[in-house]
Coordinates of C-alpha atoms in Angstrom, one line a residue:
S18 CA 5.7 76.7 26.1
P19 CA 6.7 78.7 23.5
R20 CA 6.4 81.9 24.9
G21 CA 8.8 81.2 28.0
S22 CA 8.7 79.2 31.1
S23 CA 5.8 78.8 33.3
A24 CA 8.5 78.5 35.9
P25 CA 8.1 81.9 37.8
L26 CA 4.3 81.8 37.7
A27 CA 4.2 78.3 39.4
L28 CA 6.7 80.0 42.0
A29 CA 4.4 82.6 42.8
G30 CA 1.5 80.4 42.8
G31 CA 3.4 78.5 45.3
A32 CA 4.5 81.0 47.3
A33 CA 0.8 82.4 47.7
G34 CA -0.5 79.3 48.4
A35 CA 1.9 78.5 51.1
L36 CA 1.5 81.8 52.6
G37 CA -2.3 81.3 52.8
A38 CA -1.5 77.9 54.5
A39 CA 0.7 79.5 57.3
S40 CA -1.0 82.3 57.7
G41 CA -4.4 79.8 58.2
G42 CA -2.5 77.7 60.8
A43 CA -1.2 81.1 62.5
G44 CA -5.0 82.5 62.6
A45 CA -6.2 79.2 64.3
V46 CA -3.3 79.8 66.4
I47 CA -5.0 83.1 67.3
K48 CA -8.4 81.7 67.7
A49 CA -7.0 79.3 70.2
V50 CA -5.3 81.6 72.5
N51 CA -8.5 83.7 72.4
R52 CA -10.6 80.7 73.4
A53 CA -8.1 79.5 76.2
S54 CA -7.8 83.3 77.6
G55 CA -11.8 83.0 77.4
Q56 CA -11.8 86.4 75.5
P57 CA -13.8 87.1 72.5
E58 CA -12.5 88.1 69.3
S59 CA -13.1 91.8 69.3
R60 CA -10.8 92.6 66.1
P61 CA -12.2 92.7 62.6
L62 CA -11.6 89.5 60.4
W63 CA -9.1 91.4 58.0
R64 CA -6.9 92.5 61.1
V65 CA -6.9 89.1 62.3
R66 CA -6.0 88.0 58.6
L67 CA -3.4 90.6 58.4
L68 CA -1.8 89.7 62.0
A69 CA -1.6 86.1 60.8
V70 CA 0.1 86.9 57.7
V71 CA 2.5 89.3 59.4
L72 CA 3.4 86.8 62.0
V73 CA 4.2 84.1 59.4
L74 CA 6.3 86.5 57.5
T75 CA 8.1 87.4 60.8
L76 CA 8.7 83.9 61.5
L77 CA 10.3 83.1 57.9
A78 CA 12.1 86.7 58.0
G79 CA 13.8 85.1 61.5
I80 CA 14.4 81.4 60.0
C81 CA 16.1 83.3 57.0
A82 CA 18.1 85.1 59.7
L83 CA 19.3 82.4 61.8
E84 CA 20.3 80.5 58.6
A85 CA 22.1 83.5 57.3
A86 CA 24.0 84.2 60.7
N87 CA 24.7 80.2 61.0
D88 CA 26.3 80.3 57.2
L89 CA 28.1 83.7 58.4
Q90 CA 29.9 81.5 61.3
D91 CA 30.4 78.5 58.8
L92 CA 32.7 81.3 56.7
L93 CA 34.3 82.8 59.7
A94 CA 35.5 79.3 60.9
L95 CA 36.8 78.2 57.2
A96 CA 38.6 81.6 56.8
S97 CA 40.2 81.6 60.3
S98 CA 41.7 77.6 59.5
Y99 CA 43.7 79.7 56.8

């Protein structure tokens, strides 16, 4: 486009869509656990959605940390071979 790239907007839209879909899945897991334990949902909807988003972001951070640790391990193995 003449004014610049639309890639950042597409990236932000894709990230928001992925977060929305993943948090919807986490919300379904929360609902299933409530049903399995026979407990009615006592939290307001906004708190359940916030919890679902936090769960997704925590899982994402954990995956990133594991990948970083794996990369660090590879770098240390490479450095020790010299």
